[in-house]
C-alpha cells in the first residue's frame, strides 16, 4: 500500500476511533448476506458497517485479529456439550480439539479433505 492509500485508509477509518459497537448481525439480502456491526460514532451518529470482501459487496469478508469462537459438539465420554476449536486447517487436512465443558475430557478430531460443515 503506497503513502496515498495509507492516508486515504486512515481518513476513512478515523470516525471509528472511540466508536461503540452496539450490536452485531447479518444483513438479510436476497443476493448475499454480509456480517455487520451496528456502531455509534463519537458524534452520536449511528451506522451499520457491513463486512464485505471488496467495495462491490461480492461476498462476506473476514476480520483478522478476533479469537475464533469454535463451535459446539457433544463429549464422547459423558455426552455433555463440548467446545470444538481448530488446531490446524489446510486444503488437505484438519485437526480440531474437542474439550468437554462438564467432565474436562479432551480429544482431537483429525480428518483428510475438506473441513466438515
Coordinates of N, CA and C in Angstrom, one line a residue:
X1 N 0.9 -1.2 0.0 CA 0.0 0.0 0.0 C 0.9 1.2 0.0
X2 N 0.7 2.1 -0.9 CA 1.5 3.3 -1.0 C 1.0 4.4 0.0
X3 N 1.8 5.5 0.1 CA 1.5 6.5 1.1 C 0.1 7.1 0.9
X4 N -0.3 7.4 -0.3 CA -1.6 7.9 -0.6 C -2.7 7.0 -0.2
X5 N -2.5 5.7 -0.4 CA -3.6 4.7 0.0 C -3.6 4.6 1.5
X6 N -2.4 4.7 2.2 CA -2.4 4.7 3.7 C -3.1 5.9 4.3
X7 N -2.9 7.0 3.7 CA -3.5 8.3 4.2 C -5.0 8.2 3.9
X8 N -5.5 7.7 2.8 CA -6.9 7.6 2.5 C -7.5 6.6 3.5
X9 N -6.9 5.5 3.7 CA -7.4 4.5 4.6 C -7.5 5.0 6.0
X10 N -6.5 5.8 6.5 CA -6.5 6.4 7.8 C -7.7 7.4 7.9
X11 N -7.9 8.2 6.9 CA -9.1 9.1 6.9 C -10.4 8.4 6.9
X12 N -10.5 7.3 6.1 CA -11.7 6.5 6.0 C -12.1 5.9 7.3
X13 N -11.1 5.4 8.0 CA -11.3 4.7 9.3 C -11.4 5.6 10.5
X14 N -10.9 6.8 10.4 CA -10.8 7.7 11.6 C -12.1 7.9 12.4
X15 N -13.3 7.9 11.7 CA -14.5 8.0 12.5 C -14.8 6.9 13.5
X16 N -14.1 5.8 13.3 CA -14.3 4.6 14.2 C -13.5 4.7 15.5
X17 N -12.6 5.6 15.6 CA -11.8 5.8 16.8 C -12.8 6.3 17.9
X18 N -12.9 5.5 19.0 CA -13.8 5.8 20.1 C -15.2 5.4 19.9
X19 N -15.5 4.9 18.7 CA -16.9 4.4 18.4 C -17.3 3.2 19.3
X20 N -18.6 3.0 19.4 CA -19.0 1.9 20.2 C -19.8 0.9 19.3
X21 N -19.5 -0.4 19.4 CA -20.3 -1.4 18.7 C -21.5 -1.7 19.6
X22 N -22.7 -1.5 19.1 CA -23.9 -1.7 19.9 C -24.6 -3.0 19.6
X23 N -24.3 -3.6 18.4 CA -24.9 -4.8 18.0 C -24.1 -5.4 16.9
X24 N -24.2 -6.7 16.7 CA -23.6 -7.4 15.6 C -24.7 -8.2 14.9
X25 N -24.6 -8.5 13.6 CA -25.7 -9.2 13.0 C -25.3 -9.6 11.5
X26 N -26.3 -10.0 10.8 CA -26.1 -10.4 9.4 C -27.2 -9.6 8.6
X27 N -26.7 -8.9 7.6 CA -27.6 -8.1 6.7 C -28.4 -9.2 5.9
X28 N -29.7 -9.1 6.0 CA -30.5 -10.1 5.2 C -30.8 -9.5 3.9
X29 N -30.1 -10.0 2.9 CA -30.2 -9.5 1.5 C -30.6 -10.7 0.6
X30 N -31.4 -10.5 -0.4 CA -31.8 -11.6 -1.2 C -30.7 -12.2 -2.0
X31 N -29.6 -11.4 -2.3 CA -28.5 -11.8 -3.1 C -27.4 -12.4 -2.2
X32 N -27.0 -11.7 -1.2 CA -25.9 -12.1 -0.4 C -26.1 -11.6 1.1
X33 N -25.7 -12.4 2.0 CA -25.8 -12.0 3.4 C -24.4 -11.6 3.9
X34 N -24.3 -10.4 4.5 CA -23.0 -9.9 4.9 C -23.0 -9.7 6.5
X35 N -21.9 -10.1 7.2 CA -21.8 -9.7 8.6 C -21.9 -8.2 8.7
X36 N -22.5 -7.7 9.8 CA -22.5 -6.3 10.0 C -22.3 -5.9 11.5
X37 N -21.8 -4.7 11.7 CA -21.6 -4.1 13.0 C -22.5 -2.9 13.1
X38 N -23.3 -2.8 14.1 CA -24.1 -1.6 14.4 C -23.2 -0.7 15.3
X39 N -22.9 0.5 14.9 CA -21.9 1.3 15.5 C -22.5 2.7 15.9
X40 N -22.2 3.2 17.1 CA -22.5 4.6 17.5 C -21.1 5.3 17.5
X41 N -21.0 6.3 16.5 CA -19.8 7.1 16.4 C -19.8 8.1 17.6
X42 N -18.6 8.7 17.8 CA -18.5 9.7 18.9 C -19.3 10.9 18.7
X43 N -19.8 11.1 17.4 CA -20.6 12.3 17.1 C -22.1 12.0 17.5
X44 N -22.4 10.7 17.9 CA -23.7 10.3 18.2 C -24.4 9.7 17.0
X45 N -23.9 9.8 15.9 CA -24.5 9.2 14.7 C -24.4 7.7 14.8
X46 N -25.4 7.0 14.4 CA -25.4 5.5 14.4 C -25.4 5.0 12.9
X47 N -24.6 4.0 12.7 CA -24.5 3.5 11.3 C -24.3 1.9 11.4
X48 N -24.5 1.3 10.3 CA -24.3 -0.2 10.2 C -23.2 -0.4 9.2
X49 N -22.1 -1.0 9.7 CA -21.0 -1.3 8.8 C -21.1 -2.8 8.4
X50 N -21.1 -3.0 7.1 CA -21.2 -4.3 6.5 C -19.7 -4.8 6.1
X51 N -19.4 -6.0 6.5 CA -18.1 -6.6 6.2 C -18.1 -7.4 4.9
X52 N -17.5 -6.8 3.9 CA -17.5 -7.4 2.6 C -16.1 -7.6 2.1
X53 N -16.0 -8.6 1.2 CA -14.7 -8.9 0.6 C -14.1 -7.8 -0.3
X54 N -15.0 -6.9 -0.8 CA -14.5 -5.8 -1.6 C -15.5 -4.7 -1.6
X55 N -15.2 -3.6 -2.3 CA -16.1 -2.4 -2.4 C -17.4 -2.7 -3.1
X56 N -17.5 -3.7 -3.9 CA -18.7 -4.1 -4.7 C -19.7 -5.0 -3.9
X57 N -19.3 -5.4 -2.7 CA -20.1 -6.3 -2.0 C -20.3 -7.7 -2.6
X58 N -19.1 -8.2 -3.1 CA -19.2 -9.5 -3.8 C -19.1 -10.7 -2.8
X59 N -19.4 -10.6 -1.6 CA -19.4 -11.7 -0.6 C -19.0 -11.2 0.7
X60 N -19.2 -12.0 1.7 CA -18.8 -11.7 3.1 C -17.3 -11.6 3.2
X61 N -16.9 -10.8 4.1 CA -15.4 -10.7 4.4 C -15.1 -11.3 5.7
X62 N -13.8 -11.2 6.1 CA -13.3 -11.8 7.3 C -12.5 -10.8 8.1
X63 N -12.7 -10.7 9.4 CA -12.0 -9.8 10.2 C -10.9 -10.5 10.9
X64 N -9.6 -10.1 10.6 CA -8.5 -10.8 11.2 C -8.3 -10.2 12.6
X65 N -7.8 -11.0 13.6 CA -7.5 -10.5 14.9 C -8.4 -10.9 16.0
X66 N -9.6 -11.4 15.6 CA -10.6 -11.8 16.6 C -10.3 -13.3 17.0
X67 N -10.6 -13.6 18.2 CA -10.4 -15.0 18.6 C -11.5 -15.8 17.9
X68 N -11.1 -17.0 17.4 CA -12.0 -17.9 16.7 C -12.9 -18.5 17.8
X69 N -14.3 -18.4 17.6 CA -15.2 -18.9 18.7 C -15.3 -20.4 18.8
X70 N -14.9 -21.1 17.7 CA -15.2 -22.5 17.7 C -16.6 -22.8 17.5
X71 N -17.0 -24.1 17.7 CA -18.4 -24.5 17.7 C -18.7 -25.6 18.6
X72 N -19.9 -25.9 18.9 CA -20.2 -26.9 19.9 C -20.5 -28.3 19.3
X73 N -20.2 -29.3 20.1 CA -20.5 -30.7 19.7 C -20.8 -31.4 21.1
X74 N -20.8 -32.7 21.1 CA -21.0 -33.4 22.3 C -19.8 -34.2 22.7
X75 N -19.6 -34.4 24.0 CA -18.4 -35.1 24.5 C -18.6 -36.6 24.2
X76 N -17.6 -37.3 23.8 CA -17.6 -38.7 23.6 C -17.6 -39.5 24.8
X77 N -17.2 -38.9 26.0 CA -17.2 -39.6 27.2 C -18.5 -39.5 28.0
X78 N -19.0 -38.3 28.2 CA -20.2 -38.1 29.0 C -21.4 -37.5 28.3
X79 N -21.2 -37.1 27.0 CA -22.4 -36.6 26.2 C -22.7 -35.2 26.4
X80 N -22.0 -34.5 27.4 CA -22.3 -33.1 27.6 C -21.7 -32.2 26.5
X81 N -22.1 -30.9 26.5 CA -21.6 -30.0 25.4 C -20.1 -30.0 25.4
X82 N -19.5 -29.9 24.3 CA -18.0 -29.8 24.1 C -17.7 -28.8 23.1
X83 N -16.7 -27.9 23.4 CA -16.3 -26.9 22.5 C -15.3 -27.5 21.5
X84 N -15.5 -27.2 20.3 CA -14.6 -27.6 19.2 C -13.9 -26.4 18.6
X85 N -12.5 -26.4 18.7 CA -11.7 -25.3 18.2 C -10.7 -25.9 17.2
X86 N -10.4 -25.1 16.2 CA -9.4 -25.6 15.2 C -8.0 -25.5 15.7
X87 N -7.2 -26.5 15.5 CA -5.8 -26.5 15.8 C -5.0 -26.3 14.5
X88 N -5.5 -26.8 13.4 CA -4.9 -26.7 12.1 C -5.9 -26.9 11.0
X89 N -5.9 -26.1 10.0 CA -6.7 -26.4 8.8 C -5.9 -26.1 7.6
X90 N -5.9 -27.0 6.6 CA -5.3 -26.7 5.3 C -6.3 -27.3 4.3
X91 N -5.9 -27.2 3.0 CA -6.8 -27.7 2.0 C -6.9 -29.2 2.0
X92 N -5.9 -29.9 2.6 CA -5.8 -31.3 2.6 C -6.2 -32.0 3.9
X93 N -6.1 -31.3 5.0 CA -6.4 -31.9 6.3 C -6.8 -30.9 7.4
X94 N -7.5 -31.4 8.4 CA -7.8 -30.5 9.5 C -7.6 -31.3 10.8
X95 N -7.3 -30.5 11.9 CA -7.2 -31.1 13.2 C -8.0 -30.1 14.1
X96 N -9.0 -30.7 14.8 CA -9.8 -29.9 15.8 C -9.6 -30.5 17.2
X97 N -9.6 -29.6 18.2 CA -9.5 -30.1 19.5 C -10.9 -30.0 20.1
X98 N -11.4 -31.0 20.8 CA -12.7 -31.1 21.4 C -12.5 -31.1 22.9
X99 N -13.1 -30.1 23.6 CA -12.9 -30.0 25.1 C -14.3 -30.0 25.7
X100 N -14.5 -31.0 26.6 CA -15.8 -31.1 27.3 C -16.0 -30.0 28.3
X101 N -17.1 -29.4 28.4 CA -17.4 -28.3 29.3 C -17.7 -28.9 30.7
X102 N -18.1 -30.2 30.8 CA -18.6 -30.8 32.0 C -17.5 -31.6 32.7
X103 N -17.0 -32.6 32.0 CA -16.0 -33.6 32.6 C -14.6 -33.2 32.3
X104 N -14.3 -32.2 31.4 CA -13.0 -31.8 31.1 C -12.2 -32.7 30.1
X105 N -12.9 -33.8 29.6 CA -12.2 -34.7 28.7 C -11.8 -33.9 27.4
X106 N -10.7 -34.3 26.8 CA -10.3 -33.7 25.6 C -9.9 -34.7 24.6
X107 N -10.1 -34.4 23.3 CA -9.8 -35.3 22.2 C -9.4 -34.4 21.0
X108 N -8.8 -35.1 20.1 CA -8.6 -34.4 18.8 C -9.3 -35.1 17.7
X109 N -9.9 -34.3 16.8 CA -10.5 -34.9 15.6 C -9.6 -34.6 14.4
X110 N -9.2 -35.6 13.7 CA -8.3 -35.4 12.6 C -9.0 -35.9 11.3
X111 N -8.9 -35.2 10.2 CA -9.6 -35.6 9.0 C -8.8 -35.2 7.8
X112 N -9.0 -35.9 6.7 CA -8.4 -35.6 5.4 C -9.5 -35.1 4.5
X113 N -9.2 -34.0 3.7 CA -10.1 -33.5 2.8 C -10.7 -32.2 3.3
X114 N -11.8 -31.8 2.9 CA -12.4 -30.5 3.2 C -12.9 -30.5 4.7
X115 N -12.8 -29.4 5.3 CA -13.3 -29.3 6.7 C -14.8 -29.5 6.8
X116 N -15.2 -30.4 7.7 CA -16.7 -30.7 7.8 C -17.5 -29.4 8.1
X117 N -18.7 -29.4 7.6 CA -19.6 -28.2 7.9 C -20.3 -28.4 9.2

